[in-house]
Short mmCIF file of C-alpha atoms and ligand atoms in Angstrom, two decimals:
data_model
loop_
_atom_site.label_atom_id
_atom_site.label_comp_id
_atom_site.label_asym_id
_atom_site.label_seq_id
_atom_site.Cartn_x
_atom_site.Cartn_y
_atom_site.Cartn_z
CA MET O 17 -1.87 -6.94 -30.01
CA THR O 18 -2.24 -5.71 -33.61
CA GLU O 19 -3.37 -2.07 -33.20
CA PRO O 20 -1.56 0.05 -30.67
CA LEU O 21 -4.13 1.00 -28.05
CA THR O 22 -4.16 4.53 -26.72
CA THR O 23 -4.39 5.14 -23.00
CA GLU O 24 -7.98 6.30 -23.54
CA HIS O 25 -8.83 3.02 -25.25
CA LEU O 26 -7.24 1.01 -22.51
CA ILE O 27 -9.19 2.85 -19.84
CA ALA O 28 -12.47 2.45 -21.70
CA ARG O 29 -11.81 -1.27 -22.04
CA SER O 30 -10.74 -1.57 -18.43
CA ILE O 31 -13.94 0.11 -17.25
CA GLY O 32 -15.85 -2.25 -19.52
CA GLY O 33 -14.39 -5.21 -17.65
CA ASP O 34 -11.43 -6.11 -19.88
CA ARG O 35 -8.92 -7.55 -17.44
CA ARG O 36 -6.03 -7.46 -19.87
CA ALA O 37 -6.56 -3.73 -20.37
CA THR O 38 -6.59 -3.27 -16.60
CA GLY O 39 -3.37 -5.26 -16.36
CA ARG O 40 -1.68 -3.13 -18.99
CA LEU O 41 -2.76 0.06 -17.27
CA LEU O 42 -1.27 -1.22 -14.02
CA SER O 43 2.03 -1.95 -15.79
CA LEU O 44 2.10 1.58 -17.15
CA VAL O 45 1.32 3.01 -13.72
CA GLU O 46 4.13 0.97 -12.21
CA ARG O 47 6.56 2.28 -14.80
CA GLY O 48 5.73 5.88 -13.87
CA GLY O 49 6.40 8.97 -15.98
CA PRO O 50 4.03 11.00 -18.17
CA GLU O 51 1.96 7.98 -19.19
CA ALA O 52 1.25 7.21 -15.54
CA ASP O 53 0.27 10.85 -15.06
CA ARG O 54 -2.12 10.68 -17.97
CA ILE O 55 -3.72 7.52 -16.57
CA ALA O 56 -4.08 9.18 -13.16
CA GLU O 57 -5.89 12.09 -14.81
CA LEU O 58 -8.32 9.81 -16.61
CA THR O 59 -9.02 7.47 -13.71
CA HIS O 60 -9.35 10.11 -11.05
CA ALA O 61 -13.15 10.14 -10.97
CA GLY O 62 -13.24 6.61 -9.67
CA ALA O 63 -10.66 7.18 -6.99
CA ASP O 64 -13.10 7.08 -4.08
CA ALA O 65 -15.25 4.32 -5.43
CA GLY O 66 -13.83 1.32 -3.63
CA ARG O 67 -12.75 0.34 -0.17
CA VAL O 68 -8.99 -0.01 0.12
CA VAL O 69 -7.85 -2.62 2.61
CA GLY O 70 -4.23 -3.17 3.62
CA ILE O 71 -3.29 -6.61 5.00
CA THR O 72 0.02 -6.72 6.77
CA GLY O 73 1.98 -8.96 9.11
CA ALA O 74 5.18 -10.95 9.35
CA PRO O 75 6.20 -13.27 6.51
CA GLY O 76 4.56 -16.67 6.97
CA SER O 77 1.74 -15.38 9.17
CA GLY O 78 -0.72 -16.55 6.53
CA LYS O 79 -1.57 -13.29 4.81
CA SER O 80 -1.78 -14.72 1.29
CA THR O 81 -3.87 -17.64 2.49
CA MET O 82 -6.17 -15.27 4.37
CA VAL O 83 -6.44 -12.87 1.44
CA ALA O 84 -7.48 -15.77 -0.80
CA ALA O 85 -10.21 -16.78 1.66
CA LEU O 86 -11.25 -13.16 2.16
CA VAL O 87 -11.50 -12.54 -1.55
CA ALA O 88 -13.78 -15.57 -1.83
CA ALA O 89 -15.91 -14.21 1.03
CA PHE O 90 -16.25 -10.79 -0.61
CA THR O 91 -17.07 -12.42 -3.93
CA ASP O 92 -19.74 -14.59 -2.29
CA ALA O 93 -21.22 -11.43 -0.80
CA GLY O 94 -21.58 -9.98 -4.30
CA ASP O 95 -18.49 -7.77 -4.38
CA ARG O 96 -15.83 -7.66 -7.08
CA PRO O 97 -12.53 -7.59 -5.22
CA ALA O 98 -9.04 -6.96 -6.49
CA VAL O 99 -5.75 -7.87 -4.83
CA LEU O 100 -2.42 -6.07 -5.10
CA ALA O 101 0.26 -8.35 -3.67
CA VAL O 102 3.31 -6.33 -2.74
CA ASP O 103 6.57 -8.20 -2.57
CA PRO O 104 9.60 -6.28 -1.38
CA SER O 105 11.99 -8.37 -3.44
CA SER O 106 13.00 -7.57 -6.97
CA PRO O 107 10.55 -8.63 -9.68
CA LEU O 108 13.42 -10.59 -11.18
CA THR O 109 13.58 -12.96 -8.24
CA GLY O 110 10.09 -13.98 -9.29
CA GLY O 111 9.68 -17.20 -7.32
CA ALA O 112 7.70 -15.97 -4.35
CA ILE O 113 5.71 -13.54 -6.44
CA LEU O 114 4.75 -16.17 -8.94
CA GLY O 115 3.93 -18.61 -6.18
CA ASP O 116 1.51 -16.17 -4.59
CA ARG O 117 0.02 -15.18 -7.89
CA VAL O 118 -0.69 -18.72 -8.98
CA ARG O 119 -2.08 -19.68 -5.59
CA MET O 120 -4.36 -16.69 -5.50
CA ALA O 121 -5.33 -16.76 -9.14
CA ALA O 122 -7.04 -20.03 -8.41
CA VAL O 123 -9.37 -18.32 -5.96
CA ASP O 124 -12.04 -16.96 -8.20
CA SER O 125 -12.14 -15.73 -11.73
CA THR O 126 -14.17 -12.62 -10.92
CA ALA O 127 -11.44 -11.26 -8.63
CA PHE O 128 -8.48 -9.41 -10.08
CA ILE O 129 -5.10 -10.51 -8.70
CA ARG O 130 -1.88 -8.66 -9.32
CA SER O 131 1.65 -8.75 -7.98
CA VAL O 132 3.30 -5.37 -7.54
CA ALA O 133 7.05 -4.91 -7.60
CA THR O 134 8.34 -2.47 -5.02
CA ARG O 135 11.14 -1.24 -7.24
CA GLY O 136 9.22 -0.28 -10.34
CA HIS O 137 10.47 3.30 -10.41
CA ALA O 138 11.86 5.93 -8.07
CA GLY O 139 9.37 6.67 -5.32
CA GLY O 140 8.19 3.09 -5.64
CA LEU O 141 5.02 2.17 -3.88
CA ALA O 142 4.23 5.60 -2.54
CA LEU O 143 3.51 6.54 -6.16
CA SER O 144 2.52 3.30 -7.83
CA ILE O 145 0.01 2.11 -5.22
CA PRO O 146 -2.23 5.19 -5.35
CA GLY O 147 -2.09 4.98 -9.15
CA ALA O 148 -2.97 1.29 -9.14
CA VAL O 149 -5.82 1.93 -6.70
CA ARG O 150 -7.22 4.58 -9.06
CA VAL O 151 -7.10 2.20 -12.01
CA LEU O 152 -8.76 -0.64 -10.07
CA GLY O 153 -11.33 1.72 -8.54
CA SER O 154 -12.34 3.12 -11.89
CA ALA O 155 -12.60 -0.43 -13.24
CA GLY O 156 -15.19 -1.05 -10.54
CA TYR O 157 -13.22 -3.29 -8.21
CA THR O 158 -14.07 -3.16 -4.53
CA PRO O 159 -12.62 -3.86 -2.10
CA ILE O 160 -9.05 -3.35 -3.26
CA VAL O 161 -6.96 -5.53 -0.98
CA ILE O 162 -3.24 -4.81 -0.68
CA GLU O 163 -1.12 -7.56 0.84
CA THR O 164 2.26 -6.51 2.14
CA VAL O 165 5.05 -7.82 4.30
CA GLY O 166 5.35 -5.86 7.51
CA VAL O 167 8.67 -4.16 6.98
CA GLY O 168 9.87 -0.58 6.93
CA GLN O 169 9.02 1.89 4.25
CA VAL O 170 6.99 -0.54 2.17
CA GLU O 171 4.76 -0.92 5.17
CA VAL O 172 4.36 2.80 5.67
CA ASP O 173 3.53 3.42 2.03
CA VAL O 174 0.94 0.67 1.90
CA THR O 175 -0.66 1.66 5.19
CA ALA O 176 -0.97 5.22 3.95
CA ALA O 177 -2.75 3.99 0.84
CA ALA O 178 -5.33 1.93 2.75
CA ASP O 179 -8.58 3.03 4.33
CA THR O 180 -8.55 0.04 6.64
CA THR O 181 -5.43 -1.79 7.80
CA VAL O 182 -5.67 -5.38 8.98
CA VAL O 183 -2.71 -6.62 11.03
CA VAL O 184 -2.20 -10.39 11.05
CA VAL O 185 -0.42 -12.05 13.95
CA THR O 186 -0.04 -15.71 14.79
CA PRO O 187 0.09 -17.73 18.00
CA GLY O 188 3.55 -18.12 19.44
CA MET O 189 5.74 -16.80 22.17
CA GLY O 190 5.45 -13.04 22.18
CA ASP O 191 4.30 -12.69 18.60
CA ALA O 192 1.90 -9.91 19.52
CA VAL O 193 4.68 -8.20 21.46
CA GLN O 194 7.01 -8.47 18.47
CA ALA O 195 4.34 -6.98 16.24
CA ASN O 196 3.96 -4.14 18.70
CA LYS O 197 7.70 -3.47 18.67
CA ALA O 198 7.66 -3.42 14.90
CA GLY O 199 5.06 -0.68 15.07
CA LEU O 200 2.45 -2.88 13.43
CA LEU O 201 -0.11 -2.62 16.17
CA GLU O 202 -0.21 1.13 15.91
CA VAL O 203 -1.51 1.01 12.38
CA ALA O 204 -4.12 -1.70 13.03
CA ASP O 205 -7.79 -1.00 12.46
CA VAL O 206 -8.56 -4.72 12.69
CA PHE O 207 -6.47 -7.43 14.34
CA VAL O 208 -6.47 -10.98 13.09
CA VAL O 209 -5.00 -13.84 15.06
CA ASN O 210 -4.51 -16.26 12.20
CA LYS O 211 -3.62 -19.94 12.66
CA ALA O 212 -6.04 -19.95 15.58
CA ASP O 213 -6.08 -23.73 15.13
CA ARG O 214 -2.61 -23.72 16.68
CA PRO O 215 -1.84 -23.84 20.41
CA GLY O 216 -1.45 -20.49 22.14
CA ALA O 217 -4.00 -18.58 20.04
CA ASP O 218 -5.95 -17.52 23.11
CA ASP O 219 -2.75 -16.29 24.78
CA THR O 220 -1.99 -14.17 21.74
CA ARG O 221 -5.48 -12.70 21.83
CA ARG O 222 -5.06 -11.92 25.53
CA ASP O 223 -1.69 -10.28 24.83
CA LEU O 224 -3.32 -8.06 22.23
CA GLU O 225 -6.24 -7.20 24.50
CA LEU O 226 -3.84 -6.31 27.28
CA MET O 227 -1.74 -4.11 25.04
CA LEU O 228 -4.86 -2.32 23.82
CA GLU O 229 -6.09 -1.89 27.38
CA LEU O 230 -2.79 -0.59 28.72
CA GLY O 231 -2.57 1.86 25.89
CA HIS O 232 0.58 0.28 24.57
CA VAL O 233 -0.88 0.81 21.17
CA THR O 234 0.04 4.44 21.20
CA GLY O 235 -0.68 5.30 17.61
CA GLN O 236 -4.42 4.77 17.92
CA GLU O 237 -5.39 8.36 17.36
CA ASP O 238 -8.86 7.28 16.37
CA LEU O 239 -10.45 6.90 19.77
CA GLY O 240 -13.90 6.31 18.30
CA HIS O 241 -12.76 2.94 17.04
CA ARG O 242 -11.30 0.17 19.13
CA PRO O 243 -9.73 -2.39 16.81
CA PRO O 244 -11.57 -5.70 17.06
CA ILE O 245 -9.59 -8.94 17.38
CA VAL O 246 -10.73 -11.71 15.06
CA MET O 247 -9.54 -15.32 15.35
CA THR O 248 -9.12 -17.13 12.05
CA ASN O 249 -8.09 -20.39 10.52
CA SER O 250 -7.47 -19.40 6.94
CA LEU O 251 -7.03 -22.98 5.83
CA ASP O 252 -10.63 -23.99 6.63
CA GLY O 253 -12.16 -20.49 6.52
CA THR O 254 -13.07 -20.18 10.18
CA GLY O 255 -13.48 -16.51 11.13
CA ILE O 256 -13.01 -15.16 7.60
CA GLU O 257 -16.57 -13.88 7.40
CA ALA O 258 -15.97 -12.08 10.71
CA VAL O 259 -12.90 -10.40 9.19
CA ARG O 260 -14.96 -9.31 6.20
CA ARG O 261 -17.59 -7.80 8.52
CA ALA O 262 -14.96 -6.08 10.66
CA ILE O 263 -13.50 -4.47 7.52
CA ILE O 264 -16.93 -3.26 6.43
CA ALA O 265 -17.74 -1.99 9.94
CA HIS O 266 -14.50 -0.02 10.06
CA GLY O 267 -15.14 1.46 6.62
CA ASP O 268 -18.62 2.51 7.73
CA HIS O 269 -17.13 4.07 10.86
CA LEU O 270 -14.65 6.03 8.72
CA ARG O 271 -17.44 7.32 6.51
CA SER O 272 -19.89 8.25 9.25
CA SER O 273 -17.23 9.94 11.41
CA GLY O 274 -15.70 11.92 8.57
CA ARG O 275 -12.35 10.21 9.07
CA LEU O 276 -12.32 8.79 5.59
CA VAL O 277 -11.86 12.29 4.22
CA GLU O 278 -9.03 12.77 6.70
CA ARG O 279 -7.27 9.60 5.55
CA HIS O 280 -7.66 10.56 1.93
CA ARG O 281 -6.17 13.95 2.69
CA ARG O 282 -3.20 12.28 4.38
CA ARG O 283 -2.80 10.03 1.37
CA ALA O 284 -2.90 12.95 -1.06
CA ARG O 285 -0.30 14.75 1.04
CA LEU O 286 2.05 11.77 1.02
CA GLU O 287 1.69 11.34 -2.72
CA LEU O 288 2.50 15.00 -3.32
CA ALA O 289 5.38 14.98 -0.86
CA THR O 290 6.88 11.98 -2.64
CA ARG O 291 6.55 13.57 -6.05
CA ALA O 292 7.91 16.90 -4.89
CA GLY O 293 10.82 15.16 -3.18
CA LEU O 294 11.70 13.25 -6.35
CA GLN O 295 11.52 16.36 -8.48
CA PHE O 296 13.65 18.31 -6.04
CA ASP O 297 16.16 15.49 -5.93
CA HIS O 298 16.39 15.52 -9.70
CA ARG O 299 16.99 19.27 -9.78
CA VAL O 300 19.70 19.07 -7.13
CA ARG O 301 21.50 16.40 -9.14
CA GLN O 302 21.27 18.48 -12.30
CA ALA O 303 22.59 21.54 -10.49
CA LEU O 304 25.48 19.54 -9.04
CA ASP O 305 26.54 18.64 -12.58
CA SER O 306 26.60 22.28 -13.76
CA PRO O 307 29.98 23.96 -14.47
CA ALA O 308 29.49 26.50 -11.67
CA MET O 309 28.91 23.72 -9.18
CA ARG O 310 31.78 21.62 -10.45
CA ALA O 311 34.11 24.50 -9.57
CA ALA O 312 32.47 24.93 -6.17
CA ILE O 313 32.79 21.21 -5.49
CA ASP O 314 36.49 21.37 -6.37
CA ASP O 315 36.94 24.29 -3.96
CA LEU O 316 35.02 22.48 -1.23
CA ALA O 317 37.12 19.35 -1.73
CA ALA O 318 40.35 21.38 -1.62
CA GLY O 319 39.29 23.23 1.53
CA ARG O 320 39.05 26.60 -0.18
CA LEU O 321 35.31 26.77 0.36
CA SER O 322 33.12 25.92 3.36
CA PRO O 323 30.06 23.65 2.99
CA GLY O 324 27.83 26.61 3.87
CA SER O 325 29.37 28.71 1.12
CA ALA O 326 29.03 25.85 -1.35
CA MET O 327 25.34 25.64 -0.43
CA ARG O 328 24.96 29.33 -1.22
CA VAL O 329 26.28 28.59 -4.72
CA LEU O 330 24.00 25.58 -5.07
CA ALA O 331 20.71 27.00 -3.80
CA PRO O 332 20.03 29.54 -6.58
CA LEU O 333 20.88 26.88 -9.18
CA VAL O 334 18.25 24.54 -7.73
CA ASP O 335 15.65 27.21 -7.16
CA PRO O 336 16.31 30.50 -8.99
CA THR O 337 13.90 32.33 -6.67
CA ALA O 338 15.95 31.36 -3.58
CA ARG O 339 18.72 33.61 -2.34
N1 LIG G 426 -2.30 -24.10 10.58
C1 LIG G 426 -2.53 -23.05 9.79
N2 LIG G 426 -1.67 -22.76 8.79
C2 LIG G 426 -1.91 -21.68 8.01
C3 LIG G 426 -3.04 -20.85 8.23
N3 LIG G 426 -3.00 -19.85 7.33
C4 LIG G 426 -1.91 -20.06 6.56
N4 LIG G 426 -1.24 -21.16 6.97
C5 LIG G 426 -0.01 -21.71 6.40
O1 LIG G 426 1.06 -20.83 6.73
C6 LIG G 426 2.04 -20.83 5.67
C7 LIG G 426 2.32 -19.41 5.22
O2 LIG G 426 1.15 -18.90 4.61
P1 LIG G 426 1.18 -17.67 3.61
O3 LIG G 426 -0.25 -17.36 3.29
O4 LIG G 426 2.09 -17.88 2.47
O5 LIG G 426 1.79 -16.52 4.54
P2 LIG G 426 2.27 -15.04 4.15
O6 LIG G 426 3.75 -15.09 3.97
O7 LIG G 426 1.91 -14.22 5.34
O8 LIG G 426 1.54 -14.63 2.93
C8 LIG G 426 1.48 -21.72 4.57
O9 LIG G 426 2.06 -22.98 4.69
C9 LIG G 426 0.00 -21.78 4.89
O10 LIG G 426 -0.61 -22.97 4.44
C10 LIG G 426 -3.92 -21.18 9.31
O11 LIG G 426 -4.92 -20.49 9.59
N5 LIG G 426 -3.62 -22.28 10.05
MG1 LIG G 427 2.21 -13.75 1.10
#
């Protein structure tokens, strides 16, 4: 903490296995801005190095418990996994985040565990997750496991960042159906019925099989891969090795079929779209504050100007090449 470390130093240390350096890089990435850009430039070479696995499902389905067991399984198999735990709540509400972090930190000292706030900066996860994945990839971590709660935009952003998405459901009346309604089944490359020690696990598996069979899982554009269904008890580790193998098998399928490149292209597109959208947003706001626009806004408010005409004043201010 005595000398100020440059980004280059931090990256060199991170690649050399310094976990604190990796942690600081991740904080900088989360903050966004030019420093995050610089880090992205310097960690780009390692971007494709690791497998990226998204784990999603309803709160309480046992994702954190499963991730802990999975991380242990990958470590036993000789891998060096990292976990990004995404919590949709503010970092200031800390309780749940800290709880997860402490629980998972106990797993194994070779794994890297990190909680990610979803409200770090504008654009949130769609920008910070790819950046974090680059940092962890260049530091040699694989797989990079991202745990997220299955809700809304957070879900979409995390799924886009992952090569393989694991959807966790639990036994219970219509849980698989609920997951389907929430759009979770469409993004699944691997299904896990966790808490298989509980009654009704076989019914849940049958529900899933039926939905797959009937084509209710409409988003499965990848016809070369039928998502396997793995039963687990994350508390005693039953089925965890099968999940690990299913993840590896799916990754191998992506590589051999050329679909990995396709997913990476989709990811790159989303990252660019997010950045472009933010930049555009910023320019619109700036233009709206200009004197010319203030007058136009007054006229629009007073009914002297139509919205279309106001737009014709605004457009050239946002993009001088537009007319
Ligand atoms: N019976 C049983 N309980 C589990 C299993 N996996 C997790 N749990 C419990 O389910 C609760 C929620 O687990 P957690 O991992 O925090 O779920 P998350 O919100 O999806 O991350 C905890 O009390 C766990 O101990 C399992 O396989 N069987
Ligand atoms: Mg959790």
